[in-house]
Each structure stands twice: as C-alpha cells, then as structure tokens.
Short mmCIF file of C-alpha atoms in Angstrom, two decimals:
data_model
loop_
_atom_site.label_atom_id
_atom_site.label_comp_id
_atom_site.label_asym_id
_atom_site.label_seq_id
_atom_site.Cartn_x
_atom_site.Cartn_y
_atom_site.Cartn_z
CA LEU A 640 11.87 -3.61 11.01
CA GLY A 641 9.57 -0.82 9.89
CA TYR A 642 7.79 -0.32 13.19
CA VAL A 643 10.83 -0.72 15.46
CA GLY A 644 13.17 1.15 13.12
CA LEU A 645 10.99 4.25 13.38
CA GLY A 646 11.67 4.11 17.12
CA ILE A 647 15.31 5.03 16.39
CA ALA A 648 14.21 8.06 14.36
CA PHE A 649 11.88 8.97 17.24
CA VAL A 650 14.66 8.81 19.86
CA LEU A 651 17.06 10.86 17.72
CA ALA A 652 14.42 13.51 17.05
CA VAL A 653 13.41 13.89 20.71
CA ALA A 654 17.07 14.06 21.80
CA ALA A 655 17.86 16.69 19.17
CA CYS A 656 14.81 18.65 20.27
CA TRP A 657 15.94 18.56 23.92
CA HIS A 658 19.46 19.72 23.03
CA ARG A 659 18.23 22.29 20.48
CA GLN A 660 20.38 20.74 17.75
CA THR A 661 17.86 20.37 14.94
CA ASP A 662 20.25 21.53 12.24
CA ALA A 663 21.58 20.15 8.94
CA ASP A 664 23.99 17.77 10.71
CA PHE A 665 21.10 16.31 12.69
CA ALA A 666 19.08 15.85 9.46
CA ARG A 667 22.04 14.11 7.83
CA MET A 668 22.29 11.73 10.78
CA LEU A 669 18.53 11.12 10.94
CA ARG A 670 17.99 10.46 7.23
CA PRO A 671 19.10 6.78 7.01
CA TRP A 672 17.10 5.96 10.17
CA VAL A 673 13.98 7.15 8.38
CA LEU A 674 14.75 5.69 4.94
CA VAL A 675 15.56 2.13 6.07
CA PRO A 676 12.43 1.63 8.25
CA TRP A 677 10.31 3.30 5.55
CA ALA A 678 11.69 0.90 2.91
CA PHE A 679 11.06 -2.18 5.04
CA LEU A 680 7.60 -0.93 5.96
CA THR A 681 6.94 -0.63 2.22
CA PHE A 682 8.09 -4.21 1.67
CA GLY A 683 6.00 -5.37 4.65
CA ILE A 684 2.82 -3.75 3.34
CA GLY A 685 3.49 -5.27 -0.08
CA LEU A 686 4.05 -8.74 1.38
CA GLY A 687 0.86 -8.44 3.44
CA SER A 688 -1.11 -7.55 0.32
CA TRP A 689 0.51 -10.40 -1.62
CA TRP A 690 -0.36 -12.84 1.20
CA ALA A 691 -3.99 -11.66 1.34
CA TYR A 692 -4.25 -11.99 -2.44
CA ARG A 693 -2.91 -15.55 -2.54
CA GLU A 694 -4.30 -17.00 0.68
CA LEU A 695 -7.71 -15.51 1.46
CA GLY A 696 -9.43 -16.44 -1.79
CA TRP A 697 -11.47 -13.27 -2.32
CA GLY A 698 -9.62 -12.14 -5.42
CA GLY A 699 -8.37 -8.84 -3.97
CA PHE A 700 -5.27 -7.56 -2.21
CA TRP A 701 -6.44 -4.65 -0.01
CA PHE A 702 -9.64 -4.65 2.05
CA TRP A 703 -9.11 -1.50 4.17
CA ASP A 704 -9.02 -3.86 7.15
CA PRO A 705 -8.11 -2.04 10.43
CA VAL A 706 -4.83 -3.96 10.65
CA GLU A 707 -3.97 -3.09 7.04
CA ASN A 708 -4.73 0.54 7.88
CA ALA A 709 -2.50 0.28 10.94
CA SER A 710 0.48 -0.49 8.71
CA LEU A 711 -0.40 2.23 6.19
CA LEU A 712 -0.64 5.01 8.79
CA PRO A 713 3.04 5.10 9.88
CA TRP A 714 4.06 4.64 6.24
CA LEU A 715 2.22 7.84 5.27
CA SER A 716 3.67 9.85 8.14
CA ALA A 717 7.17 8.42 7.53
CA THR A 718 6.85 9.40 3.86
CA ALA A 719 6.16 12.97 4.96
CA LEU A 720 9.01 12.75 7.47
CA LEU A 721 11.69 11.63 5.02
CA HIS A 722 10.80 14.51 2.67
CA CYS A 723 10.93 17.02 5.54
CA VAL A 724 14.34 15.70 6.59
CA LEU A 725 15.61 16.60 3.11
CA VAL A 726 14.37 20.19 3.49
CA LEU A 727 16.03 20.45 6.89
CA GLN A 728 19.27 19.09 5.46
CA LYS A 729 19.32 21.32 2.38
CA ARG A 730 17.57 24.50 3.55
CA GLN A 731 17.70 24.20 7.37
CA GLN A 732 13.94 24.74 7.58
CA LEU A 733 10.96 22.68 8.85
CA ALA A 734 12.67 21.56 12.07
CA MET A 735 9.30 21.49 13.88
CA TRP A 736 7.80 19.35 11.11
CA VAL A 737 10.67 16.87 11.41
CA VAL A 738 10.36 16.40 15.18
CA LEU A 739 6.56 16.21 15.19
CA LEU A 740 6.46 13.74 12.28
CA ALA A 741 9.10 11.55 13.97
CA ILE A 742 6.94 11.46 17.11
CA LEU A 743 3.81 10.80 15.05
CA SER A 744 5.40 8.00 13.00
CA PHE A 745 6.55 6.01 16.02
CA SER A 746 3.27 6.66 17.85
CA LEU A 747 1.35 5.28 14.88
CA SER A 748 3.64 2.25 14.90
CA LEU A 749 2.66 1.66 18.54
CA ILE A 750 -1.02 2.11 17.66
CA GLY A 751 -0.57 -0.51 14.95
CA THR A 752 1.05 -2.88 17.43
CA PHE A 753 -1.81 -2.26 19.86
CA LEU A 754 -4.47 -3.03 17.26
CA VAL A 755 -2.75 -6.23 16.14
CA ARG A 756 -1.84 -7.57 19.59
CA SER A 757 -4.63 -6.44 21.91
CA GLY A 758 -7.48 -8.56 20.58
CA LEU A 759 -9.61 -5.42 20.28
CA ILE A 760 -10.45 -6.26 16.68
CA THR A 761 -11.18 -9.49 14.85
CA SER A 762 -9.08 -9.79 11.72
CA VAL A 763 -7.23 -12.40 9.69
CA HIS A 764 -4.16 -10.20 10.24
CA SER A 765 -4.34 -9.98 14.04
CA PHE A 766 -2.08 -12.27 16.05
CA ALA A 767 -3.37 -12.38 19.62
CA ASN A 768 -6.31 -11.94 21.95
CA ASP A 769 -4.73 -10.69 25.16
CA PRO A 770 -6.35 -7.65 26.83
CA GLU A 771 -3.53 -7.41 29.41
CA ARG A 772 -0.92 -7.10 26.67
CA GLY A 773 -3.11 -4.50 24.96
CA LEU A 774 -3.34 -2.48 28.18
CA TYR A 775 0.44 -2.57 28.56
CA ILE A 776 0.97 -1.37 24.97
CA LEU A 777 -1.62 1.38 25.40
CA THR A 778 0.04 2.56 28.63
CA TYR A 779 3.43 2.53 26.95
CA LEU A 780 2.00 4.50 24.01
CA GLY A 781 0.62 7.15 26.37
CA LEU A 782 3.88 7.53 28.28
CA VAL A 783 6.13 7.61 25.21
CA THR A 784 3.98 9.95 23.13
CA GLY A 785 3.03 12.16 26.06
CA GLY A 786 6.65 12.45 27.21
CA ALA A 787 7.88 13.29 23.72
CA LEU A 788 5.22 15.96 23.24
CA LEU A 789 6.11 17.41 26.64
CA VAL A 790 9.75 17.73 25.52
CA PHE A 791 8.53 19.36 22.30
CA ALA A 792 6.42 21.86 24.26
CA LEU A 793 9.16 22.75 26.78
CA ARG A 794 12.04 22.93 24.30
CA PRO A 795 10.58 23.47 20.82
CA PRO A 796 13.03 23.03 17.95
CA ARG A 797 14.19 26.04 16.02
CA SER A 798 14.93 26.27 12.32
CA VAL A 799 18.19 28.01 11.45
CA ARG A 800 16.53 29.86 8.55
CA HIS A 801 13.13 31.55 8.80
CA ASP A 802 12.81 33.01 5.31
CA SER A 803 9.78 32.03 3.25
CA PHE A 804 9.95 29.99 0.07
CA LEU A 805 8.05 29.78 -3.19
CA PRO A 806 5.20 27.22 -3.45
CA LEU A 807 6.76 25.71 -6.58
CA SER A 808 10.26 25.50 -5.26
CA ARG A 809 11.32 22.01 -4.22
CA GLU A 810 10.80 22.70 -0.52
CA GLY A 811 7.46 24.37 -1.26
CA GLY A 812 6.28 21.31 -3.16
CA ILE A 813 7.37 19.08 -0.29
CA VAL A 814 5.38 21.13 2.25
CA ILE A 815 2.25 20.99 0.06
CA ASN A 816 2.67 17.24 -0.40
CA ASN A 817 3.14 16.74 3.32
CA LEU A 818 -0.09 18.59 4.09
CA PHE A 819 -1.98 16.14 1.88
CA LEU A 820 -0.15 13.16 3.39
CA VAL A 821 -0.92 14.22 6.97
CA VAL A 822 -4.59 14.94 6.21
CA ALA A 823 -4.92 11.56 4.44
CA CYS A 824 -3.27 9.89 7.42
CA GLY A 825 -5.72 11.61 9.78
CA SER A 826 -8.75 10.58 7.73
CA ILE A 827 -7.68 6.92 7.83
CA LEU A 828 -6.83 7.06 11.55
CA ILE A 829 -10.24 8.49 12.46
CA ALA A 830 -12.12 5.93 10.34
CA THR A 831 -10.05 3.09 11.83
CA ILE A 832 -10.46 3.86 15.52
CA TYR A 833 -13.88 5.60 15.60
CA PRO A 834 -15.95 2.37 15.32
CA MET A 835 -13.96 0.82 18.19
CA ILE A 836 -14.40 3.89 20.41
CA GLN A 837 -18.13 4.01 19.70
CA GLU A 838 -18.57 0.33 20.51
CA LEU A 839 -16.53 0.61 23.74
CA MET A 840 -18.75 3.53 24.82
CA GLY A 841 -21.86 1.38 24.41
CA GLY A 842 -22.92 2.60 21.00
CA ARG A 843 -24.10 0.43 18.15
CA SER A 844 -21.59 -1.54 16.11
CA LEU A 845 -20.38 0.42 13.09
CA THR A 846 -18.33 -0.65 10.09
CA ILE A 847 -16.56 1.84 7.83
CA GLY A 848 -15.79 0.16 4.53
CA ALA A 849 -13.99 0.72 1.26
CA PRO A 850 -16.41 3.37 -0.17
CA TYR A 851 -15.42 5.85 2.56
CA TYR A 852 -11.70 5.31 2.03
CA ASN A 853 -11.97 5.44 -1.76
CA LYS A 854 -13.83 8.76 -1.59
CA THR A 855 -11.44 10.38 0.89
CA PHE A 856 -7.98 8.89 0.47
CA PHE A 857 -7.57 8.88 -3.32
CA PRO A 858 -8.78 12.48 -3.91
CA LEU A 859 -6.26 13.62 -1.28
CA MET A 860 -3.49 11.69 -3.02
CA ALA A 861 -4.22 13.04 -6.51
CA PRO A 862 -2.74 16.57 -5.97
CA MET A 863 0.31 14.99 -4.35
CA MET A 864 0.84 12.84 -7.44
CA LEU A 865 0.65 15.92 -9.68
CA LEU A 866 3.51 17.49 -7.73
CA ALA A 867 5.46 14.21 -7.73
CA GLY A 868 5.44 14.32 -11.55
CA VAL A 869 7.31 17.62 -11.67
CA ALA A 870 9.65 16.88 -8.74
CA PRO A 871 12.72 16.34 -11.00
CA PHE A 872 12.39 19.89 -12.34
CA LEU A 873 11.95 21.76 -9.07
CA ALA A 874 14.97 23.57 -7.61
CA TRP A 875 15.83 24.43 -4.03
CA GLY A 876 14.80 27.97 -3.12
CA ALA A 877 13.64 28.99 -6.61
CA PHE A 878 10.90 28.55 -9.20
CA ALA A 879 12.52 26.47 -11.94
CA LEU A 880 9.57 24.87 -13.77
CA LYS A 881 9.46 25.72 -17.48
CA ARG A 882 6.68 25.34 -20.00
CA LYS A 883 8.77 23.22 -22.37
CA GLN A 884 9.27 20.69 -19.56
CA VAL A 885 5.59 20.34 -18.68
CA ILE A 886 3.94 20.33 -22.14
CA PRO A 887 5.38 16.94 -23.29
CA MET A 888 4.26 15.37 -20.01
CA LEU A 889 0.75 16.80 -20.41
CA LEU A 890 0.54 15.50 -23.97
CA ALA A 891 1.79 12.01 -23.06
CA ALA A 892 -0.61 11.69 -20.11
CA THR A 893 -3.61 13.00 -22.05
CA ILE A 894 -3.00 10.90 -25.17
CA LEU A 895 -2.57 7.66 -23.24
CA ALA A 896 -5.60 8.38 -21.04
CA LEU A 897 -7.73 8.98 -24.14
CA LEU A 898 -6.33 5.81 -25.71
CA ALA A 899 -7.31 3.85 -22.58
CA GLY A 900 -10.79 5.37 -22.81
CA ALA A 901 -11.08 4.40 -26.48
CA LEU A 902 -10.05 0.80 -25.71
CA PHE A 903 -12.05 0.20 -22.54
CA GLY A 904 -14.77 2.86 -22.55
CA MET A 905 -14.92 6.46 -21.37
CA GLY A 906 -17.21 5.38 -18.54
CA HIS A 907 -14.22 4.03 -16.57
CA VAL A 908 -13.50 7.37 -14.91
CA TRP A 909 -11.12 5.95 -12.29
CA LEU A 910 -9.18 4.16 -15.05
CA LEU A 911 -8.80 7.36 -17.09
CA VAL A 912 -7.72 9.40 -14.06
CA SER A 913 -5.21 6.80 -12.85
CA VAL A 914 -3.71 6.35 -16.33
CA TRP A 915 -3.37 10.13 -16.69
CA ILE A 916 -1.73 10.57 -13.26
CA GLY A 917 0.44 7.45 -13.58
CA VAL A 918 1.76 8.46 -17.01
CA TRP A 919 2.26 12.02 -15.72
CA VAL A 920 4.51 10.81 -12.88
CA ILE A 921 6.41 8.30 -15.05
CA SER A 922 6.92 10.69 -17.97
CA GLY A 923 8.24 13.42 -15.66
CA HIS A 924 10.90 11.12 -14.30
CA VAL A 925 11.72 9.59 -17.68
CA LYS A 926 12.19 13.10 -19.06
CA GLY A 927 14.32 14.15 -16.10
CA TRP A 928 16.27 10.91 -15.61
CA ARG A 929 19.60 12.30 -16.78
CA LYS A 930 19.39 15.16 -14.31
CA LEU A 931 18.50 12.76 -11.50
CA ILE A 932 21.28 10.30 -12.27
CA HIS A 933 23.82 13.11 -12.67
CA GLY A 934 22.78 14.41 -9.25
CA ASN A 935 23.09 10.95 -7.61
CA GLN A 936 19.31 10.83 -7.18
CA ILE A 937 18.85 7.24 -8.37
CA GLY A 938 16.89 6.38 -5.22
CA MET A 939 14.32 9.09 -5.94
CA LEU A 940 14.13 8.05 -9.60
CA THR A 941 13.49 4.38 -8.72
CA ALA A 942 10.91 5.10 -5.99
CA HIS A 943 8.96 7.68 -8.01
CA LEU A 944 8.90 5.47 -11.13
CA GLY A 945 7.54 2.73 -8.88
CA LEU A 946 4.93 5.18 -7.58
CA GLY A 947 3.78 5.96 -11.11
CA LEU A 948 3.60 2.25 -11.95
CA LEU A 949 1.62 1.64 -8.73
CA ILE A 950 -0.97 4.26 -9.71
CA LEU A 951 -1.30 2.69 -13.17
CA SER A 952 -1.68 -0.83 -11.80
CA LEU A 953 -4.22 0.22 -9.14
CA GLY A 954 -6.37 1.98 -11.74
CA ILE A 955 -6.21 -0.85 -14.26
CA SER A 956 -6.80 -3.67 -11.75
CA GLY A 957 -9.59 -1.79 -9.98
CA SER A 958 -11.45 -0.80 -13.14
CA LEU A 959 -10.98 -3.82 -15.41
CA LYS A 960 -11.22 -6.69 -12.94
CA THR A 961 -13.98 -9.17 -13.87
CA GLN A 962 -15.63 -11.93 -11.83
CA TYR A 963 -17.73 -14.95 -12.85
CA GLU A 964 -19.70 -17.36 -10.64
CA ILE A 965 -19.75 -20.73 -12.38
CA PRO A 966 -21.99 -23.65 -11.28
CA ILE A 967 -20.56 -26.63 -13.17
CA ARG A 968 -20.60 -30.45 -13.37
CA THR A 969 -17.85 -32.90 -14.21
CA GLY A 970 -17.25 -33.06 -17.95
CA GLU A 971 -19.21 -29.85 -18.55
CA THR A 972 -17.82 -26.74 -20.28
CA VAL A 973 -19.10 -23.29 -19.31
CA GLU A 974 -18.38 -20.03 -21.12
CA ALA A 975 -17.32 -17.12 -18.89
CA GLY A 976 -16.65 -14.05 -21.00
CA ASP A 977 -13.74 -14.89 -23.29
CA TYR A 978 -12.87 -17.96 -21.21
CA SER A 979 -14.04 -21.57 -21.50
CA VAL A 980 -14.02 -23.45 -18.19
CA SER A 981 -14.16 -27.26 -18.08
CA LEU A 982 -14.38 -29.29 -14.87
CA ARG A 983 -12.30 -32.41 -15.37
CA SER A 984 -12.75 -33.98 -11.92
CA ILE A 985 -13.10 -33.43 -8.17
CA THR A 986 -10.90 -35.48 -5.85
CA GLN A 987 -10.94 -35.99 -2.10
CA ASP A 988 -7.97 -36.99 0.05
CA VAL A 989 -7.09 -36.97 3.75
CA GLN A 990 -4.12 -34.95 4.98
CA GLU A 991 -2.61 -34.88 8.47
CA ASN A 992 -5.23 -32.56 9.99
CA TYR A 993 -7.70 -31.72 7.22
CA LEU A 994 -9.77 -33.12 4.39
CA ARG A 995 -8.84 -31.74 0.99
CA TYR A 996 -11.19 -31.36 -1.96
CA THR A 997 -9.41 -30.50 -5.20
CA ALA A 998 -11.06 -29.52 -8.47
CA VAL A 999 -9.11 -30.14 -11.67
CA VAL A 1000 -10.20 -27.41 -14.07
CA ASP A 1001 -9.14 -26.72 -17.65
CA VAL A 1002 -9.31 -23.08 -18.72
CA GLN A 1003 -9.07 -22.00 -22.34
CA HIS A 1004 -8.50 -18.45 -23.51
CA ALA A 1005 -7.88 -17.87 -27.22
CA SER A 1006 -5.49 -20.67 -28.21
CA ARG A 1007 -4.05 -21.24 -24.75
CA ILE A 1008 -5.24 -24.08 -22.49
CA TYR A 1009 -3.98 -24.58 -18.95
CA ALA A 1010 -5.03 -26.47 -15.82
CA LEU A 1011 -5.91 -24.96 -12.45
CA PHE A 1012 -6.28 -26.85 -9.16
CA PRO A 1013 -8.36 -24.85 -6.63
CA GLU A 1014 -8.96 -26.50 -3.24
CA ILE A 1015 -11.24 -26.48 -0.22
CA ARG A 1016 -9.70 -27.64 3.05
CA HIS A 1017 -11.99 -28.80 5.85
CA PHE A 1018 -10.54 -28.95 9.38
CA PRO A 1019 -12.70 -31.29 11.54
CA ALA A 1020 -10.94 -30.38 14.81
CA HIS A 1021 -11.79 -26.68 14.40
CA GLY A 1022 -15.00 -27.18 12.44
CA SER A 1023 -13.70 -24.68 9.87
CA GLN A 1024 -12.94 -24.45 6.17
CA THR A 1025 -10.43 -22.54 4.08
CA VAL A 1026 -9.98 -22.14 0.36
CA GLU A 1027 -6.75 -22.38 -1.61
CA ALA A 1028 -6.91 -20.26 -4.75
CA ALA A 1029 -5.36 -21.48 -8.00
CA ILE A 1030 -3.58 -18.61 -9.77
CA ASP A 1031 -2.05 -18.46 -13.22
CA SER A 1032 0.10 -15.31 -13.09
CA GLY A 1033 1.09 -13.48 -16.25
CA LEU A 1034 2.71 -10.21 -17.21
CA TRP A 1035 -0.60 -8.63 -18.23
CA GLN A 1036 -3.14 -10.39 -16.01
CA ASP A 1037 -3.78 -13.14 -13.47
CA VAL A 1038 -6.39 -15.86 -13.92
CA TYR A 1039 -7.55 -16.52 -10.36
CA MET A 1040 -9.91 -19.38 -9.49
CA VAL A 1041 -11.54 -20.40 -6.21
CA LEU A 1042 -13.50 -23.57 -5.45
CA ARG A 1043 -16.47 -22.31 -3.43
CA GLN A 1044 -18.45 -25.51 -3.00
CA THR A 1045 -18.33 -29.18 -3.92
CA GLY A 1046 -21.64 -30.99 -4.06
CA LYS A 1047 -23.85 -30.08 -1.11
CA MET A 1048 -21.09 -28.79 1.17
CA GLN A 1049 -22.65 -26.51 3.77
CA GLY A 1050 -21.22 -24.90 6.89
CA ASN A 1051 -19.00 -27.22 8.86
CA GLN A 1052 -20.59 -30.39 7.42
CA SER A 1053 -19.37 -31.50 4.00
CA ARG A 1054 -20.60 -34.18 1.64
CA LEU A 1055 -18.82 -34.81 -1.64
CA LEU A 1056 -20.80 -35.18 -4.83
CA ALA A 1057 -18.01 -35.94 -7.28
CA ASN A 1058 -19.78 -34.40 -10.26
CA GLU A 1059 -20.81 -30.96 -9.01
CA ALA A 1060 -19.04 -27.73 -7.97
CA ILE A 1061 -19.33 -23.95 -7.78
CA LEU A 1062 -16.29 -22.05 -9.03
CA THR A 1063 -15.46 -18.35 -8.90
CA LEU A 1064 -13.25 -17.05 -11.69
CA TYR A 1065 -11.50 -13.68 -11.37
CA ILE A 1066 -9.59 -12.01 -14.18
CA ASN A 1067 -7.20 -9.59 -12.45
CA PRO A 1068 -5.20 -7.36 -14.83
CA ALA A 1069 -1.86 -5.71 -14.03
CA MET A 1070 -1.21 -7.60 -10.79
CA MET A 1071 2.42 -8.31 -11.72
CA TRP A 1072 2.86 -4.56 -12.24
CA LEU A 1073 1.56 -3.87 -8.74
CA TRP A 1074 4.06 -6.20 -7.02
CA LEU A 1075 6.88 -4.80 -9.17
CA ALA A 1076 5.85 -1.24 -8.24
CA VAL A 1077 6.01 -1.97 -4.50
CA LEU A 1078 9.42 -3.58 -4.97
CA MET A 1079 10.68 -0.52 -6.86
CA ILE A 1080 9.40 1.93 -4.22
CA GLY A 1081 11.04 0.08 -1.33
CA THR A 1082 14.25 -0.53 -3.28
CA GLY A 1083 14.44 3.19 -4.09
CA GLY A 1084 14.48 3.92 -0.36
CA LEU A 1085 17.37 1.50 0.20
CA ILE A 1086 19.31 2.87 -2.79
CA ALA A 1087 18.98 6.36 -1.32
CA CYS A 1088 20.87 5.13 1.77
CA LEU A 1089 23.95 4.17 -0.20
CA PRO A 1090 26.99 6.40 0.50
CA LYS A 1091 26.87 8.29 -2.80
CA ALA A 1092 23.12 8.13 -3.39
CA LYS A 1093 20.59 10.80 -2.47
CA ALA A 1094 16.83 10.87 -2.62
CA TYR A 1095 17.05 14.48 -3.77
CA GLY A 1096 20.00 16.55 -4.94
#
C-alpha cells in the first residue's frame, strides 16, 4: 500500500506539472494520496521491525539491512513531500519541491522493489532470486523516472507566489526540515547501493554497517527534531515564536535529561541527547495541544507525539540494552546481572518437517519468577537451523531469551545432551514504547485524512 500508493501521488504530480496546474487546489487533491501511503508505509516499516525482533533471534529490531533501508528511503522523501504539500496548499509556494519529491518518492519505491525482488542482495527480507524480473523492474524504473523528469524539464511547475519567507515561520521551518530529510535520504541511498555497484564493477566486496548510519543519519535528524518541537507555535508567513513558550520546554528537557544522567550515568551520551530531544518534542506538543485541537490538527498532534516517544524509546533501548551469554546445565542456576536463570529441562520432539529442541527456563527478577521456552528448530531437508526467541514483554522492558546451543550441536549436525545448553539473555528496555510510537505516527497520518482533520492549520 505504501509503495503502490505513492504511484498515485506520482501520477497526479506529473499530470499537474504537464498542465501547469500546481496550485492550492492541486495540493488539496494530492494531500490524501500522500498521507495514506505514508501512513501505511509507516505501519509496514514498524511491522518489519517487529517481525525481525521476534523471529530472527538477535535481540534487535533494525540492522540497517539494504532491504530495511529500501523501505526507509521512500518514507523519508514522502515525509518531506507531505510537508511541502501543506506549504503549497496554504501559501502556494514550493511547487517545484512538491513535483520533484513526488517523483523521488515513487522512484525510491521502485528501487526498493528492485532490491527486494531482483536477487541482487542476500537478505532475510528479500523474496526472490530472479535476474530477469530485476532487469524488467530496472528498465521500468528508468522509463518512469526519466519520463517524469523530462516532463519536469520541459514544463517546470510554477508557484503562484514568489515572495520570500522567514526561516522561523511555519513554511520556513518546513523547508529547513526538508533539506535535512533529503540529505539524510541521500546518505542512506548512497551507502545502500554503493557496495553493489562496486561489486558489479569488479571491485572488492564491501559492507557498510551500522556505525556509518549512526554517525550520519542521527546527527542529520537532530536539527529536524528541534524544529518539530516548536512546530505548534509557528505561524504561516510570520515569526510567532515567543520566549515564554520555549523556556518551559527547555527546562523540562534539560531537567529530565539530567535526571536520566543521574540515574544511569552521564557517560550515556546518546541516552542524554535522545531524552532531551524526545522530551523537547513531546513537551512542545503537550504545551500547544489546545491550539492544535482547536485548529483541527489532531493528526499532527498524534504523529508528532509519537515521534517524540520514538526518539525516547530509541535512546533508552539503544543505551540501556544488556546482553548475557549463559552456559548452563540442567538444574543449575546462573546469575546474570539482577536476574537468576535456572535451566529446568531440555526436550526434543519431532514436528512435521523439523526437529525441535525446547529449553524450559525459569527466570527470577526481584520477587517475580516466570518461565521462558526458547527453541532451536533443525530442518533436515534443508540442512538448516532457526531459533525461536522466548520473550516476556512488559511496559518498561522485555526479557528476551534465545537458545543458542544444546549439548554439542554444531553446524547442520545436532546431538542432544539433555543436561547442557548455551543461552543468550537480552534485557531490552522501552520496546513497548517503540511499537506504540510507530502506531501513533501512522495513525496520525490517517487521522489527518479525515474530512475535518488537518495535519497543520
């Protein structure tokens, strides 16, 4: 729905460009065809992360895998697009931005389809290995994108108004945010496709991992988040930000960031920064909620509150996550931080097409005791193994356990020693917050499509 829905926005934008009708009426017509695909793309990315977290057994939810990046790229450009549509609707400016971002968003959707379906990359998220299909998609991408850009070059859109605007007006803030979004999108696109291009040209195999993305993407997002915090107080065409509106937000963000540092240590820089930014965004929208609701901006309020919660959850989960490798025998109790882990038994049973090894593990934390049942599944026909994580989800944290090995299990050959195992225990804080944040962001987009709802006043 996200990928294909952006095709409708693409068609409308190219048609409006050809007919030179990129005015407020066009923006009003285009807006729902950007919001709905953007919302479903948000839900899709969230579901993909949730699936990776529950099924892959590595304790995380985002690996910066090329296919994950392929879904994030059109989401970033569509985020910029939906904000530009609002400027075109309200101020009749940024017509060129709207058309170009519509073309870019659908083109990135086709690139994502190509990566997933062509077999060019090996990923748990890819669905096929068919070079002919990949060639067809690549040809289609070239024709569609090239044709649209040709229309843009021959009949460029024209904004009705050409007057400048203040940087801290609402439209000024949107333009600044969009610059950061587009640059972040470009940095991810280059890092995703460059290793493939180098390998196809006969160069050595290259992998670009999480450190690159963490050092480029998040610093680019930080200024955008600062502007998102004051979005409720920005007015169209004027500077309307007052000191009395900003000071309480600064105090709330600083106090809670210092409190987080006092509780968990000032050395957790990413935690302190994410708490500060997350509280900044949330407090701005809590302070301005009456204005937003009065202006029928409930969609914006919901999505931006979800954005603040997402920043908080990412910082907390990334900084405070702990991991323990636990060699253990049946009947033995091992201490792992504040947790006591006891292996009750290991069972083996035969399913329709796999052998299943299940560890029955008792975990105690403070006065609470609960059982977890992590599994290893061995598929003789494929000569492969998978793990099934056992997860105890809570409001504040998840206790996540994986059975890595039973007895002397090695490679594709397994032998069960019923009294020996290797367990991995992850303590993942704020995971429930993360899933709730994604749900709020996507739901905010759908609310903004309702007849009397607006993302911005």
